[in-house]
Amino acid sequence: ATPPVLQQVVRRGFRLGLGRVLPLAADTFYAHARRNLLRTPFTQLANLTGVPAMSVPLHQSRADLPIGVQFVAGLGGEGLLLALGGELERAAPWADRVAPT
């Protein structure tokens, strides 16, 4: 059975005209949407619904790779997210952190 979230993604994509814009058949579009949703389900949902969201590197793994946390606000809540991001940056600055090469 197709997950309801994936059904919504496909419906919205076709409503936006992606079926005409992209030279993809419906099954290819569906497969692509499914792959993306499996990897990053919350990012896709924020993008599709138009709500503001941000990912903040709040921690680092043992290999010094950033571990992000995504925050989502209601429509028009960009100011809330920016204020939160500012507070988190002041509490644990990340601007100078660089992933190992």
JSON list of C-alpha atoms in Angstrom, two decimals:
[
{"chain": "A", "resi": 1, "resn": "ALA", "atom": "CA", "xyz": [0.00, 0.00, 0.00]},
{"chain": "A", "resi": 2, "resn": "THR", "atom": "CA", "xyz": [1.18, 3.51, -0.80]},
{"chain": "A", "resi": 3, "resn": "PRO", "atom": "CA", "xyz": [1.77, 5.65, 2.30]},
{"chain": "A", "resi": 4, "resn": "PRO", "atom": "CA", "xyz": [-0.69, 8.58, 2.53]},
{"chain": "A", "resi": 5, "resn": "VAL", "atom": "CA", "xyz": [2.17, 11.07, 2.65]},
{"chain": "A", "resi": 6, "resn": "LEU", "atom": "CA", "xyz": [3.55, 9.78, -0.64]},
{"chain": "A", "resi": 7, "resn": "GLN", "atom": "CA", "xyz": [0.10, 9.92, -2.23]},
{"chain": "A", "resi": 8, "resn": "GLN", "atom": "CA", "xyz": [-0.12, 13.58, -1.16]},
{"chain": "A", "resi": 9, "resn": "VAL", "atom": "CA", "xyz": [3.33, 14.35, -2.63]},
{"chain": "A", "resi": 10, "resn": "VAL", "atom": "CA", "xyz": [2.42, 12.85, -5.97]},
{"chain": "A", "resi": 11, "resn": "ARG", "atom": "CA", "xyz": [-0.97, 14.62, -6.08]},
{"chain": "A", "resi": 12, "resn": "ARG", "atom": "CA", "xyz": [0.61, 17.99, -5.24]},
{"chain": "A", "resi": 13, "resn": "GLY", "atom": "CA", "xyz": [3.39, 17.47, -7.75]},
{"chain": "A", "resi": 14, "resn": "PHE", "atom": "CA", "xyz": [0.96, 16.85, -10.57]},
{"chain": "A", "resi": 15, "resn": "ARG", "atom": "CA", "xyz": [-1.27, 19.71, -9.41]},
{"chain": "A", "resi": 16, "resn": "LEU", "atom": "CA", "xyz": [1.77, 21.99, -9.73]},
{"chain": "A", "resi": 17, "resn": "GLY", "atom": "CA", "xyz": [2.23, 20.79, -13.29]},
{"chain": "A", "resi": 18, "resn": "LEU", "atom": "CA", "xyz": [5.39, 18.77, -12.73]},
{"chain": "A", "resi": 19, "resn": "GLY", "atom": "CA", "xyz": [4.04, 16.03, -14.96]},
{"chain": "A", "resi": 20, "resn": "ARG", "atom": "CA", "xyz": [4.11, 18.46, -17.90]},
{"chain": "A", "resi": 21, "resn": "VAL", "atom": "CA", "xyz": [7.32, 20.25, -16.96]},
{"chain": "A", "resi": 22, "resn": "LEU", "atom": "CA", "xyz": [9.44, 17.19, -16.36]},
{"chain": "A", "resi": 23, "resn": "PRO", "atom": "CA", "xyz": [9.68, 14.66, -19.18]},
{"chain": "A", "resi": 24, "resn": "LEU", "atom": "CA", "xyz": [8.82, 11.85, -16.78]},
{"chain": "A", "resi": 25, "resn": "ALA", "atom": "CA", "xyz": [6.13, 9.24, -16.88]},
{"chain": "A", "resi": 26, "resn": "ALA", "atom": "CA", "xyz": [3.85, 9.02, -13.85]},
{"chain": "A", "resi": 27, "resn": "ASP", "atom": "CA", "xyz": [5.51, 5.87, -12.53]},
{"chain": "A", "resi": 28, "resn": "THR", "atom": "CA", "xyz": [8.98, 7.45, -12.80]},
{"chain": "A", "resi": 29, "resn": "PHE", "atom": "CA", "xyz": [7.79, 10.56, -10.96]},
{"chain": "A", "resi": 30, "resn": "TYR", "atom": "CA", "xyz": [6.23, 8.36, -8.28]},
{"chain": "A", "resi": 31, "resn": "ALA", "atom": "CA", "xyz": [9.44, 6.32, -7.87]},
{"chain": "A", "resi": 32, "resn": "HIS", "atom": "CA", "xyz": [11.54, 9.49, -7.63]},
{"chain": "A", "resi": 33, "resn": "ALA", "atom": "CA", "xyz": [9.20, 11.03, -5.04]},
{"chain": "A", "resi": 34, "resn": "ARG", "atom": "CA", "xyz": [9.28, 7.82, -3.02]},
{"chain": "A", "resi": 35, "resn": "ARG", "atom": "CA", "xyz": [13.11, 7.65, -3.01]},
{"chain": "A", "resi": 36, "resn": "ASN", "atom": "CA", "xyz": [13.36, 11.27, -1.87]},
{"chain": "A", "resi": 37, "resn": "LEU", "atom": "CA", "xyz": [10.75, 10.88, 0.84]},
{"chain": "A", "resi": 38, "resn": "LEU", "atom": "CA", "xyz": [12.45, 7.80, 2.23]},
{"chain": "A", "resi": 39, "resn": "ARG", "atom": "CA", "xyz": [15.74, 9.70, 2.61]},
{"chain": "A", "resi": 40, "resn": "THR", "atom": "CA", "xyz": [14.49, 13.07, 3.82]},
{"chain": "A", "resi": 41, "resn": "PRO", "atom": "CA", "xyz": [10.78, 12.87, 4.66]},
{"chain": "A", "resi": 42, "resn": "PHE", "atom": "CA", "xyz": [10.56, 15.97, 6.81]},
{"chain": "A", "resi": 43, "resn": "THR", "atom": "CA", "xyz": [12.42, 18.28, 4.45]},
{"chain": "A", "resi": 44, "resn": "GLN", "atom": "CA", "xyz": [10.14, 17.29, 1.59]},
{"chain": "A", "resi": 45, "resn": "LEU", "atom": "CA", "xyz": [7.01, 17.85, 3.65]},
{"chain": "A", "resi": 46, "resn": "ALA", "atom": "CA", "xyz": [8.12, 21.34, 4.69]},
{"chain": "A", "resi": 47, "resn": "ASN", "atom": "CA", "xyz": [8.88, 22.20, 1.06]},
{"chain": "A", "resi": 48, "resn": "LEU", "atom": "CA", "xyz": [5.57, 20.87, -0.23]},
{"chain": "A", "resi": 49, "resn": "THR", "atom": "CA", "xyz": [3.43, 22.56, 2.39]},
{"chain": "A", "resi": 50, "resn": "GLY", "atom": "CA", "xyz": [5.30, 25.87, 2.28]},
{"chain": "A", "resi": 51, "resn": "VAL", "atom": "CA", "xyz": [5.95, 26.05, 6.00]},
{"chain": "A", "resi": 52, "resn": "PRO", "atom": "CA", "xyz": [9.26, 27.53, 7.16]},
{"chain": "A", "resi": 53, "resn": "ALA", "atom": "CA", "xyz": [11.88, 25.11, 8.42]},
{"chain": "A", "resi": 54, "resn": "MET", "atom": "CA", "xyz": [15.56, 25.12, 9.31]},
{"chain": "A", "resi": 55, "resn": "SER", "atom": "CA", "xyz": [18.19, 22.53, 10.03]},
{"chain": "A", "resi": 56, "resn": "VAL", "atom": "CA", "xyz": [20.67, 23.42, 12.75]},
{"chain": "A", "resi": 57, "resn": "PRO", "atom": "CA", "xyz": [23.94, 21.55, 13.47]},
{"chain": "A", "resi": 58, "resn": "LEU", "atom": "CA", "xyz": [23.45, 20.97, 17.19]},
{"chain": "A", "resi": 59, "resn": "HIS", "atom": "CA", "xyz": [25.92, 18.17, 17.77]},
{"chain": "A", "resi": 60, "resn": "GLN", "atom": "CA", "xyz": [28.86, 16.36, 16.20]},
{"chain": "A", "resi": 61, "resn": "SER", "atom": "CA", "xyz": [29.39, 12.65, 15.75]},
{"chain": "A", "resi": 62, "resn": "ARG", "atom": "CA", "xyz": [32.46, 10.81, 17.00]},
{"chain": "A", "resi": 63, "resn": "ALA", "atom": "CA", "xyz": [33.88, 11.33, 13.51]},
{"chain": "A", "resi": 64, "resn": "ASP", "atom": "CA", "xyz": [33.33, 15.11, 13.91]},
{"chain": "A", "resi": 65, "resn": "LEU", "atom": "CA", "xyz": [30.51, 15.19, 11.38]},
{"chain": "A", "resi": 66, "resn": "PRO", "atom": "CA", "xyz": [27.64, 17.59, 12.07]},
{"chain": "A", "resi": 67, "resn": "ILE", "atom": "CA", "xyz": [24.38, 16.15, 13.37]},
{"chain": "A", "resi": 68, "resn": "GLY", "atom": "CA", "xyz": [21.50, 18.44, 12.50]},
{"chain": "A", "resi": 69, "resn": "VAL", "atom": "CA", "xyz": [18.08, 18.88, 14.01]},
{"chain": "A", "resi": 70, "resn": "GLN", "atom": "CA", "xyz": [15.25, 20.20, 11.88]},
{"chain": "A", "resi": 71, "resn": "PHE", "atom": "CA", "xyz": [12.82, 22.72, 13.32]},
{"chain": "A", "resi": 72, "resn": "VAL", "atom": "CA", "xyz": [9.53, 23.53, 11.59]},
{"chain": "A", "resi": 73, "resn": "ALA", "atom": "CA", "xyz": [7.20, 26.45, 12.34]},
{"chain": "A", "resi": 74, "resn": "GLY", "atom": "CA", "xyz": [3.70, 27.27, 11.25]},
{"chain": "A", "resi": 75, "resn": "LEU", "atom": "CA", "xyz": [2.99, 29.45, 8.23]},
{"chain": "A", "resi": 76, "resn": "GLY", "atom": "CA", "xyz": [4.56, 32.86, 8.75]},
{"chain": "A", "resi": 77, "resn": "GLY", "atom": "CA", "xyz": [6.77, 31.58, 11.56]},
{"chain": "A", "resi": 78, "resn": "GLU", "atom": "CA", "xyz": [10.11, 32.50, 9.99]},
{"chain": "A", "resi": 79, "resn": "GLY", "atom": "CA", "xyz": [10.80, 35.04, 12.74]},
{"chain": "A", "resi": 80, "resn": "LEU", "atom": "CA", "xyz": [10.35, 32.39, 15.40]},
{"chain": "A", "resi": 81, "resn": "LEU", "atom": "CA", "xyz": [12.82, 30.09, 13.64]},
{"chain": "A", "resi": 82, "resn": "LEU", "atom": "CA", "xyz": [15.37, 32.87, 13.15]},
{"chain": "A", "resi": 83, "resn": "ALA", "atom": "CA", "xyz": [15.10, 33.82, 16.83]},
{"chain": "A", "resi": 84, "resn": "LEU", "atom": "CA", "xyz": [15.57, 30.19, 17.84]},
{"chain": "A", "resi": 85, "resn": "GLY", "atom": "CA", "xyz": [18.52, 29.82, 15.48]},
{"chain": "A", "resi": 86, "resn": "GLY", "atom": "CA", "xyz": [20.11, 32.94, 16.97]},
{"chain": "A", "resi": 87, "resn": "GLU", "atom": "CA", "xyz": [19.70, 31.66, 20.52]},
{"chain": "A", "resi": 88, "resn": "LEU", "atom": "CA", "xyz": [21.13, 28.26, 19.62]},
{"chain": "A", "resi": 89, "resn": "GLU", "atom": "CA", "xyz": [24.08, 29.87, 17.83]},
{"chain": "A", "resi": 90, "resn": "ARG", "atom": "CA", "xyz": [24.87, 32.03, 20.87]},
{"chain": "A", "resi": 91, "resn": "ALA", "atom": "CA", "xyz": [24.60, 29.03, 23.20]},
{"chain": "A", "resi": 92, "resn": "ALA", "atom": "CA", "xyz": [26.77, 26.71, 21.08]},
{"chain": "A", "resi": 93, "resn": "PRO", "atom": "CA", "xyz": [28.43, 28.54, 18.16]},
{"chain": "A", "resi": 94, "resn": "TRP", "atom": "CA", "xyz": [28.86, 26.47, 15.02]},
{"chain": "A", "resi": 95, "resn": "ALA", "atom": "CA", "xyz": [30.16, 29.00, 12.47]},
{"chain": "A", "resi": 96, "resn": "ASP", "atom": "CA", "xyz": [33.78, 27.95, 12.99]},
{"chain": "A", "resi": 97, "resn": "ARG", "atom": "CA", "xyz": [33.11, 24.19, 13.04]},
{"chain": "A", "resi": 98, "resn": "VAL", "atom": "CA", "xyz": [34.38, 22.47, 9.94]},
{"chain": "A", "resi": 99, "resn": "ALA", "atom": "CA", "xyz": [33.84, 18.85, 8.98]},
{"chain": "A", "resi": 100, "resn": "PRO", "atom": "CA", "xyz": [37.04, 16.83, 8.61]},
{"chain": "A", "resi": 101, "resn": "THR", "atom": "CA", "xyz": [38.43, 16.49, 5.09]}
]
